[in-house]
Short mmCIF file of N, CA and C in Angstrom, two decimals:
data_model
loop_
_atom_site.label_atom_id
_atom_site.label_comp_id
_atom_site.label_asym_id
_atom_site.label_seq_id
_atom_site.Cartn_x
_atom_site.Cartn_y
_atom_site.Cartn_z
N MET L 1 20.21 12.30 32.99
CA MET L 1 21.50 12.38 32.28
C MET L 1 21.59 11.26 31.25
N THR L 2 21.11 10.07 31.60
CA THR L 2 21.16 8.96 30.65
C THR L 2 20.25 9.22 29.46
N SER L 3 19.08 9.83 29.73
CA SER L 3 18.14 10.10 28.64
C SER L 3 18.74 11.07 27.63
N ARG L 4 19.58 11.99 28.11
CA ARG L 4 20.23 12.94 27.20
C ARG L 4 21.18 12.20 26.27
N ILE L 5 21.94 11.25 26.82
CA ILE L 5 22.87 10.47 26.00
C ILE L 5 22.10 9.63 25.00
N VAL L 6 21.02 9.00 25.46
CA VAL L 6 20.20 8.18 24.57
C VAL L 6 19.61 9.03 23.46
N GLY L 7 19.16 10.23 23.79
CA GLY L 7 18.60 11.12 22.78
C GLY L 7 19.63 11.52 21.74
N ARG L 8 20.86 11.78 22.21
CA ARG L 8 21.92 12.17 21.27
C ARG L 8 22.25 11.02 20.33
N VAL L 9 22.36 9.81 20.89
CA VAL L 9 22.66 8.63 20.06
C VAL L 9 21.53 8.37 19.09
N ALA L 10 20.28 8.50 19.57
CA ALA L 10 19.13 8.26 18.70
C ALA L 10 19.11 9.26 17.56
N THR L 11 19.46 10.52 17.84
CA THR L 11 19.49 11.53 16.79
C THR L 11 20.56 11.21 15.75
N ALA L 12 21.73 10.77 16.22
CA ALA L 12 22.81 10.42 15.31
C ALA L 12 22.40 9.26 14.41
N TYR L 13 21.76 8.24 15.02
CA TYR L 13 21.33 7.10 14.22
C TYR L 13 20.23 7.49 13.25
N ALA L 14 19.34 8.39 13.67
CA ALA L 14 18.25 8.82 12.79
C ALA L 14 18.83 9.51 11.56
N TRP L 15 19.83 10.38 11.75
CA TRP L 15 20.45 11.06 10.61
C TRP L 15 21.19 10.07 9.73
N ARG L 16 21.82 9.07 10.38
CA ARG L 16 22.62 8.12 9.61
C ARG L 16 21.73 7.19 8.80
N PHE L 17 20.61 6.79 9.38
CA PHE L 17 19.77 5.80 8.72
C PHE L 17 18.63 6.42 7.92
N ARG L 18 18.59 7.77 7.86
CA ARG L 18 17.53 8.41 7.08
C ARG L 18 17.67 8.04 5.61
N ARG L 19 18.91 8.06 5.11
CA ARG L 19 19.15 7.71 3.70
C ARG L 19 18.82 6.24 3.47
N ALA L 20 19.20 5.38 4.40
CA ALA L 20 18.91 3.95 4.27
C ALA L 20 17.40 3.71 4.26
N ALA L 21 16.68 4.44 5.12
CA ALA L 21 15.22 4.28 5.16
C ALA L 21 14.60 4.73 3.84
N ALA L 22 15.12 5.82 3.27
CA ALA L 22 14.59 6.30 1.99
C ALA L 22 14.84 5.26 0.89
N ILE L 23 16.03 4.65 0.90
CA ILE L 23 16.35 3.63 -0.10
C ILE L 23 15.43 2.42 0.06
N VAL L 24 15.17 2.02 1.30
CA VAL L 24 14.29 0.88 1.55
C VAL L 24 12.88 1.19 1.06
N LEU L 25 12.41 2.42 1.30
CA LEU L 25 11.07 2.79 0.84
C LEU L 25 11.01 2.78 -0.68
N LEU L 26 12.06 3.27 -1.33
CA LEU L 26 12.09 3.26 -2.80
C LEU L 26 12.08 1.83 -3.33
N LEU L 27 12.87 0.96 -2.70
CA LEU L 27 12.91 -0.44 -3.14
C LEU L 27 11.56 -1.10 -2.92
N ALA L 28 10.91 -0.81 -1.80
CA ALA L 28 9.61 -1.41 -1.52
C ALA L 28 8.57 -0.96 -2.54
N SER L 29 8.57 0.33 -2.86
CA SER L 29 7.61 0.83 -3.85
C SER L 29 7.90 0.25 -5.23
N ALA L 30 9.18 0.13 -5.57
CA ALA L 30 9.53 -0.44 -6.87
C ALA L 30 9.12 -1.90 -6.95
N CYS L 31 9.34 -2.65 -5.86
CA CYS L 31 8.96 -4.07 -5.85
C CYS L 31 7.46 -4.22 -5.94
N SER L 32 6.71 -3.37 -5.25
CA SER L 32 5.26 -3.47 -5.29
C SER L 32 4.75 -3.14 -6.69
N ALA L 33 5.33 -2.12 -7.31
CA ALA L 33 4.92 -1.75 -8.67
C ALA L 33 5.28 -2.86 -9.65
N TRP L 34 6.46 -3.46 -9.46
CA TRP L 34 6.91 -4.53 -10.35
C TRP L 34 6.00 -5.75 -10.21
N SER L 35 5.65 -6.10 -8.98
CA SER L 35 4.78 -7.25 -8.77
C SER L 35 3.38 -6.98 -9.32
N ALA L 36 2.92 -5.74 -9.20
CA ALA L 36 1.60 -5.39 -9.74
C ALA L 36 1.62 -5.49 -11.26
N ALA L 37 2.69 -5.01 -11.89
CA ALA L 37 2.78 -5.07 -13.34
C ALA L 37 2.97 -6.53 -13.79
N ASP L 38 3.67 -7.31 -13.00
CA ASP L 38 3.93 -8.70 -13.37
C ASP L 38 2.66 -9.55 -13.24
N SER L 39 1.83 -9.22 -12.25
CA SER L 39 0.63 -10.02 -12.02
C SER L 39 -0.43 -9.74 -13.07
N GLY L 40 -0.31 -8.61 -13.76
CA GLY L 40 -1.27 -8.39 -14.82
C GLY L 40 -1.67 -6.96 -14.94
#
């Protein structure tokens, strides 16, 4: 019964943080590209 509650909460957080994760990935790729262009 506890695992069902944990699964439901985990699913809710996954949906909520999916957009945040995508933004973080975009920022990371942009920073890596910027540092690569800046280094030469």
